[in-house]
Coordinates of C-alpha atoms in Angstrom, one line a residue:
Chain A
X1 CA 10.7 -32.6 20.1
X2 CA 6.7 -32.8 19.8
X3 CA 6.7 -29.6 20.9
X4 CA 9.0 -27.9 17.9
X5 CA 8.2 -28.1 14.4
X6 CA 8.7 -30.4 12.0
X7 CA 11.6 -29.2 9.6
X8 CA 9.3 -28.5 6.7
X9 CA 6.8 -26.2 8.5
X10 CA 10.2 -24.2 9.7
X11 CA 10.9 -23.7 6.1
X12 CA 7.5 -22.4 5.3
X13 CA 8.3 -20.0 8.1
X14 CA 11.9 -19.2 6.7
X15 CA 10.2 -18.3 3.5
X16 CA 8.0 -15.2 4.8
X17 CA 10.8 -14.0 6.4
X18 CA 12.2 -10.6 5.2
X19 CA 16.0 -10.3 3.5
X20 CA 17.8 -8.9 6.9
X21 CA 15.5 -11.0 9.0
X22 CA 17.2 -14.2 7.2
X23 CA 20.8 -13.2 7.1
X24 CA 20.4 -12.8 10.8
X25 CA 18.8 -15.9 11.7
X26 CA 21.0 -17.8 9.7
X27 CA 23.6 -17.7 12.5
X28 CA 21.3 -19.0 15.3
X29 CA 19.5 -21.5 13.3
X30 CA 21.6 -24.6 12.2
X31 CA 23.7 -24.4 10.0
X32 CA 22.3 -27.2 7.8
X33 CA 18.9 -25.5 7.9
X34 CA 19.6 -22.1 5.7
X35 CA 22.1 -23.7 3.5
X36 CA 20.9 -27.0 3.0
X37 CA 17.6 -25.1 1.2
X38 CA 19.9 -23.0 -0.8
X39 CA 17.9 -19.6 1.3
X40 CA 21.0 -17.4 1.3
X41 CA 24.5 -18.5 -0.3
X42 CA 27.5 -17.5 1.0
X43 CA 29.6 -19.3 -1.9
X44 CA 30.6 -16.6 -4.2
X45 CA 33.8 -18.1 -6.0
X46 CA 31.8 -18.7 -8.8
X47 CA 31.4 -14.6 -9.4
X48 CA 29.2 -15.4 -12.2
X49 CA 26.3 -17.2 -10.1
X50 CA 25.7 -14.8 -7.4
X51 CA 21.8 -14.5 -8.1
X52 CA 19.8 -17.4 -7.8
X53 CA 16.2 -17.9 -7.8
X54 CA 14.5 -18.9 -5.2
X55 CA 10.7 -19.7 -4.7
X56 CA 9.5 -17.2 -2.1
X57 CA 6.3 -17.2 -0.7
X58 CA 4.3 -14.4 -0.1
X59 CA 1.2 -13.3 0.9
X60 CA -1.9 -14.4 -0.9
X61 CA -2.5 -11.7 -3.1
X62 CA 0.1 -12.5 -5.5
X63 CA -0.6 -14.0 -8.7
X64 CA 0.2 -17.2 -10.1
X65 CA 2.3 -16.4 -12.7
X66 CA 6.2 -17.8 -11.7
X67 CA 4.9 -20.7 -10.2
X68 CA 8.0 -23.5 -10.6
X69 CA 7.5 -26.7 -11.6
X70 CA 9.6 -27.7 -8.3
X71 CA 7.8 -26.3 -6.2
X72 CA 4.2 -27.6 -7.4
X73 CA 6.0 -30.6 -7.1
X74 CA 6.6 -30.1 -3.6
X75 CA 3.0 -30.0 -2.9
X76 CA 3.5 -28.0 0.4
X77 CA 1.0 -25.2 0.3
X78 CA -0.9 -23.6 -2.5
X79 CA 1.0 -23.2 -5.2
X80 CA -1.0 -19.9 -6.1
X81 CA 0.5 -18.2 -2.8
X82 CA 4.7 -19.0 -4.4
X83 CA 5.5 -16.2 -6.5
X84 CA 9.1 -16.9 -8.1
X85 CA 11.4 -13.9 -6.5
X86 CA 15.2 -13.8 -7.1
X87 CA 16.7 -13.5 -3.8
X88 CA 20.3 -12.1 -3.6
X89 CA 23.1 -13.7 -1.9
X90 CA 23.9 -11.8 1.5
X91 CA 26.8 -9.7 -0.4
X92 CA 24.3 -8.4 -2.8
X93 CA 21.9 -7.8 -0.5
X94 CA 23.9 -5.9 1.5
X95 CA 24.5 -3.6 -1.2
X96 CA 21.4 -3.1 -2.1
X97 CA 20.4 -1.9 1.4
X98 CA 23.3 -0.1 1.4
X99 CA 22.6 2.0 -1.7
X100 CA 18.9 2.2 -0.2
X101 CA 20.5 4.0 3.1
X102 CA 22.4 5.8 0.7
X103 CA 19.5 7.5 -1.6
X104 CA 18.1 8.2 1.2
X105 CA 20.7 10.1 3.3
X106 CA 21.0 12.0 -0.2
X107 CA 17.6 13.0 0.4
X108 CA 18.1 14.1 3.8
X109 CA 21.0 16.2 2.9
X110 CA 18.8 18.0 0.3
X111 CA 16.1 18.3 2.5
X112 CA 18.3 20.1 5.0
X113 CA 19.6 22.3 2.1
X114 CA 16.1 23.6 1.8
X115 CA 15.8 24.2 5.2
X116 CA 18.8 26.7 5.3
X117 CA 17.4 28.2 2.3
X118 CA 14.4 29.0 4.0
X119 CA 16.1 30.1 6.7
X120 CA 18.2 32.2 5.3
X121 CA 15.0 33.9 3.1
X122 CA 13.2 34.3 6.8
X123 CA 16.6 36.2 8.1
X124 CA 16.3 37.9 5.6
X125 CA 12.9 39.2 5.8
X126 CA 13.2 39.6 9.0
X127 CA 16.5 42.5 8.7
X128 CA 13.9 44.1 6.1
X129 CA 11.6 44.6 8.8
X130 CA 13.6 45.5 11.4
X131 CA 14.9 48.4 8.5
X132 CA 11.5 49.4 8.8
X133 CA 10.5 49.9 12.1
X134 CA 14.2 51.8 12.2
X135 CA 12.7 54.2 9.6
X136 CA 9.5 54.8 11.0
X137 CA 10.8 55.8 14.4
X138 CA 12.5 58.2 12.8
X139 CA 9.3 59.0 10.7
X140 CA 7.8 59.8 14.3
X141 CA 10.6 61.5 15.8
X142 CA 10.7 63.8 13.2
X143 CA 7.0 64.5 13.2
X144 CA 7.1 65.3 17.1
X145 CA 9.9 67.6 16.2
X146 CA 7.7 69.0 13.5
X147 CA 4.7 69.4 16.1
X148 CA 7.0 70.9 18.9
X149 CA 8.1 74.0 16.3
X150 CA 4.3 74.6 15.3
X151 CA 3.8 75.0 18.6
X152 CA 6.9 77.1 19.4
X153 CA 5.9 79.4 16.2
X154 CA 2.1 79.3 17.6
X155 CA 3.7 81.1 21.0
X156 CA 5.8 83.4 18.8
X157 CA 3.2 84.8 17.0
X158 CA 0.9 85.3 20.0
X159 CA 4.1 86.9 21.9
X160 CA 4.5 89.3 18.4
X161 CA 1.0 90.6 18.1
X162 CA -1.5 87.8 17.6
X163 CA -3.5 87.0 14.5
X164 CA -3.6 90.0 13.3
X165 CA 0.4 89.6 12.3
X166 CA -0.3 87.1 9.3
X167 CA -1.9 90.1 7.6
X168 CA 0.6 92.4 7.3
Chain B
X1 CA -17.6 -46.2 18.8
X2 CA -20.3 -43.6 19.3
X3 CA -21.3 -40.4 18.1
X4 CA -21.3 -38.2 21.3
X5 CA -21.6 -35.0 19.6
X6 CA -24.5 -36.1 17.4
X7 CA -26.4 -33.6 17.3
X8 CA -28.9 -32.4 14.3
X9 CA -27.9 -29.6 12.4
X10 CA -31.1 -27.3 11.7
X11 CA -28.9 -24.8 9.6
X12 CA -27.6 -27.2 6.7
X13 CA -28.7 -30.8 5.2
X14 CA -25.2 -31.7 3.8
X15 CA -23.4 -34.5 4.8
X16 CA -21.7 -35.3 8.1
X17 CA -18.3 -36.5 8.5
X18 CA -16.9 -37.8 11.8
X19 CA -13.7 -37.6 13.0
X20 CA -11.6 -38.8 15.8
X21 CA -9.3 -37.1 17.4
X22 CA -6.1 -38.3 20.2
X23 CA -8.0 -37.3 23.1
X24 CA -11.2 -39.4 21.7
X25 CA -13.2 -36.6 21.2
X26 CA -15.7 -36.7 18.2
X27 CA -16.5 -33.9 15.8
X28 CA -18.7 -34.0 13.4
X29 CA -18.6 -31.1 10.4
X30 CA -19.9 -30.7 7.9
X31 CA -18.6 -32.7 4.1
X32 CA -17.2 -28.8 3.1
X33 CA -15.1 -28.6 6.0
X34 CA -13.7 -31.4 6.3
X35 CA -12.6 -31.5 2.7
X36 CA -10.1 -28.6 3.6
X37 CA -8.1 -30.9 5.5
X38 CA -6.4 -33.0 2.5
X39 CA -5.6 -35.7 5.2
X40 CA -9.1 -36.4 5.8
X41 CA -10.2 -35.9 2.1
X42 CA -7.4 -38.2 1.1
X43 CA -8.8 -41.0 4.3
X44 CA -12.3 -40.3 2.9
X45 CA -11.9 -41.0 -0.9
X46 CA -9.5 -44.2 -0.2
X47 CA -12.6 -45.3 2.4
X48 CA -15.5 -44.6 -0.3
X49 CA -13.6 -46.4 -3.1
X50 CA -13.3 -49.4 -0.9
X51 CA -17.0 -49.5 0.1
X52 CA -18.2 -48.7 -2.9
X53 CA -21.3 -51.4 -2.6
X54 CA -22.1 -50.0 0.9
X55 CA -22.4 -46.5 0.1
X56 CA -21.6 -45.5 3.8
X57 CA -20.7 -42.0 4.2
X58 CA -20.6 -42.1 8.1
X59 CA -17.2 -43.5 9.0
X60 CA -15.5 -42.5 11.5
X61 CA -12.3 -40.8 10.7
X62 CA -9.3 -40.9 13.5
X63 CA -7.1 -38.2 14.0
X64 CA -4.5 -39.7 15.7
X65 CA -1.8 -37.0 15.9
X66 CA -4.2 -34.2 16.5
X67 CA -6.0 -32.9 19.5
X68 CA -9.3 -31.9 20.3
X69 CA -7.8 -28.2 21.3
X70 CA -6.6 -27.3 17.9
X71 CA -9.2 -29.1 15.8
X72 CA -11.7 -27.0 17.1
X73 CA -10.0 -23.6 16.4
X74 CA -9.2 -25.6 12.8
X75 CA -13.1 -26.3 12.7
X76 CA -13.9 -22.8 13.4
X77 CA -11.2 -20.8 11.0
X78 CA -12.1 -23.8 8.4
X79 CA -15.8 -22.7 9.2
X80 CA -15.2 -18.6 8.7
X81 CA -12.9 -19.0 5.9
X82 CA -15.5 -20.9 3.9
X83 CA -18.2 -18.7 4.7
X84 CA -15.9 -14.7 4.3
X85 CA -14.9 -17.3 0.5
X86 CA -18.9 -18.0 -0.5
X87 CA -20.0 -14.4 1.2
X88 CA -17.5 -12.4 -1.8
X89 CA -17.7 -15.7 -4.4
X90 CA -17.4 -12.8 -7.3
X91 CA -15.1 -10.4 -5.3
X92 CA -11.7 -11.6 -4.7
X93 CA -10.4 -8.4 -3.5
X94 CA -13.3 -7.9 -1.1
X95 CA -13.4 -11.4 0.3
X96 CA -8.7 -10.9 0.8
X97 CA -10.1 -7.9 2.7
X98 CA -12.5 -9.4 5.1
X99 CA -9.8 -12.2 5.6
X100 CA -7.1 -10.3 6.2
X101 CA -9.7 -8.4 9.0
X102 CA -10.9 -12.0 10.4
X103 CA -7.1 -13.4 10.7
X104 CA -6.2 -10.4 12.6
X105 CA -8.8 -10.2 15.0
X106 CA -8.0 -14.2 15.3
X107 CA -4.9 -13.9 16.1
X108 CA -6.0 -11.5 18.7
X109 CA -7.1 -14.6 20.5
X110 CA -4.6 -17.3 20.3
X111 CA -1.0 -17.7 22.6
X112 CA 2.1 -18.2 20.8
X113 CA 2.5 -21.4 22.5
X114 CA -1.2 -22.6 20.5
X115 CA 0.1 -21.4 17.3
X116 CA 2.7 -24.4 17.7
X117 CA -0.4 -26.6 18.2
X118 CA -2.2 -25.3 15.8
X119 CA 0.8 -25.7 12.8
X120 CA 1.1 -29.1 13.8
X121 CA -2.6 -30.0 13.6
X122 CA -2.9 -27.8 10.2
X123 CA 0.6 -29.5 9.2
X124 CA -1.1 -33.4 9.7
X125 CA -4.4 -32.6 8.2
X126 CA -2.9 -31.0 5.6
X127 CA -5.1 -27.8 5.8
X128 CA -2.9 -25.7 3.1
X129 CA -4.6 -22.4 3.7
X130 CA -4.4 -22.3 7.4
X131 CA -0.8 -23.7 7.4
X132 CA 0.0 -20.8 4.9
X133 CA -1.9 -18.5 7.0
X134 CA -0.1 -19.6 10.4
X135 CA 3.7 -19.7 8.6
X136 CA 2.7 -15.9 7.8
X137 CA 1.9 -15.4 11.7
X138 CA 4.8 -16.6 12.6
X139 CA 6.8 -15.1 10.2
X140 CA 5.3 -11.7 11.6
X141 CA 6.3 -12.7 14.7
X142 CA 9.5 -13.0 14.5
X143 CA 10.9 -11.1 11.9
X144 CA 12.3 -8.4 14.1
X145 CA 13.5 -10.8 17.0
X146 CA 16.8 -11.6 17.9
X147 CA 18.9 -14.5 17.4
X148 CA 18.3 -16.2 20.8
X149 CA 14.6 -15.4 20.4
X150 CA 14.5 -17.2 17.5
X151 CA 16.5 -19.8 18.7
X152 CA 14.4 -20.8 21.4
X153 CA 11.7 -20.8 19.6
X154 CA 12.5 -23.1 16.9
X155 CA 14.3 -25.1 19.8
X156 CA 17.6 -24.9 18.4
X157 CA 21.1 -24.9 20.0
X158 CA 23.8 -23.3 18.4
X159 CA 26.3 -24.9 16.9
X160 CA 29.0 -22.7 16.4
X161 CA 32.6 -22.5 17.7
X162 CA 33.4 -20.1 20.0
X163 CA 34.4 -16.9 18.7
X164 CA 33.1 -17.8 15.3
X165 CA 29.3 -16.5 16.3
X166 CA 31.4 -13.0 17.0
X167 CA 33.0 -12.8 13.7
X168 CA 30.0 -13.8 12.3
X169 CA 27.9 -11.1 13.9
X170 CA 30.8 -8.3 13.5
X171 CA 30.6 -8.8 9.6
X172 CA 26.4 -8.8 9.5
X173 CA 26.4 -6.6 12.1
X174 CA 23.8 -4.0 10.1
X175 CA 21.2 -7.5 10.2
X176 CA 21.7 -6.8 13.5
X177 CA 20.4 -3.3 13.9
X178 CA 16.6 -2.5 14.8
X179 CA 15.6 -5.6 16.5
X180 CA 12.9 -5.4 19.1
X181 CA 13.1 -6.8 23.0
X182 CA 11.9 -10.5 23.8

């Protein structure tokens, strides 16, 4: 056993574990272990008591306020590192990921929405232009019809008597 | 007993402690240093209020569930972490900064299997910052691993039924999701 950690350290540990990270580990770890310490609890007959607070460690920075009286007690590590944290119970905290998926597949959808509507403003645009170009190949095809009769008038007045014609 | 590491310190003129440890190595650091580990602090005060008349400061302290491996990486974080505390004295958020920096880049350097040793030591001198500092490692480490991971780590055996793992892991199955490979 020298080699694994002493049951106290293990809880230290438990503590800086993430929400999921706990309800997942509570089914390898012993049994004992998770509920013993009251870290997630399963017991929800008592509908009234599904929140309870826990002392959850977290990194340094946090402040002291929160600090319990148990815990100083406990004299583990530094009581300015415990910041008092109400931890769900694995129902509650499934919900509350859940609703966190669901926010943010609600953004997603309206993200997409704004795609199409882009998309649909680009197809737009895009006929407009095509509109366009139609109407200025017509532009040119009339202007080369245009140039083909001033030429075609040129020769006729040459054929009827040249320049001197206009002054009639 | 004698003081094989007795060497003079040019750097500092504060007091000495010596301490023991399983392998019978000595260390000697400095009275700062030593009075991280509450262990030692705790062994020192008894010791001084018992020789009062004497005055000696120069016990020798054993250490005799720690080894000279993890003291020394003790000594050396104890070492850093006092100097990054006295370099940013008026600067809390500066000195969590070049902490946070130092930790990472030690980390860098030690095997999972000396993080054990190292909990252990920190765990018997009672070295609250570096335990604190070593949970949070570990807790890093294994946040996104899986059951069996975990399990061996900690040493564990299951102790389920057969079958009742299954059911377990059907109805937490979204705990399940995103966890990395061993």
């Amino acid at each position: 056993m020298s080699d694994y950690l002493p049951e106290e350290v293990v809880l230290e540990i438990l503590h800086r574990l993430p929400v999921k990270s706990l309800i997942r580990f509570r089914h390898c770890v012993d049994k004992p272990y998770l509920e013993h310490y009251k870290l997630i609890d399963d017991n929800n007959d008592s509908s009234s008591d599904q929140i309870q607070h826990i002392d959850f460690p977290l990194t340094s920075s946090l402040s002291k306020r929160g600090v319990s009286r148990k815990r100083k007690c406990r004299d583990k590590l530094d009581s300015s590192q415990h910041f008092s944290i109400c931890l769900l119970t694995s129902d509650e905290a499934r919900v509350h990921l859940l609703q966190e998926a669901r926010e943010q597949q609600q953004e997603v959808v309206q993200l997409e929405e704004t795609v199409r509507q882009r998309q649909e403003a680009m197809l737009y645009q895009q006929e407009a232009i095509q509109q366009q170009m139609e109407r200025m190949a017509s532009f040119k095809s009339q202007l080369e019809k245009a140039a083909d009769f001033k030429s075609r008038l040129a020769h006729l007045i040459q054929r009827l008597g040249g320049p001197g014609w206009r002054r009639i | 007993m004698s003081n094989q590491s007795e060497s003079p310190n040019p750097t500092s003129s504060s007091n000495k402690i010596t301490l023991k440890t399983s392998d019978n190595e000595v260390f000697e650091v400095e009275e700062a240093v030593a009075m991280k580990f509450c262990t030692v602090k705790q062994y020192f005060d008894d010791e001084n209020n018992n020789n009062v008349t004497s005055g000696t400061s120069t016990t020798l302290i054993p250490l005799p569930n720690v080894e000279s491996h993890p003291l020394a990486i003790l000594i050396t974080y104890c070492k850093k972490h006092l100097e990054i505390k006295a370099n940013n004295a008026d600067n809390k958020k500066e000195m969590e900064i070049d902490m946070e920096h130092y930790e990472r880049e030690f980390l860098k350097n030690v095997m999972p299997q000396e993080l054990t040793e190292l909990i252990l030591a920190a765990n018997y001198l009672n070295f609250k910052e570096a335990l604190d500092f070593f949970c949070r490692a570990v807790a890093s480490a294994i946040q996104n691993k899986s059951v069996e991971y975990v399990r061996k780590f900690f040493g564990l055996e299951s102790d389920f039924k057969p079958g009742e793992e299954e059911k377990l892991r059907e109805e937490f199955a979204w705990s399940f999701e995103g966890v990395d490979e061993d």
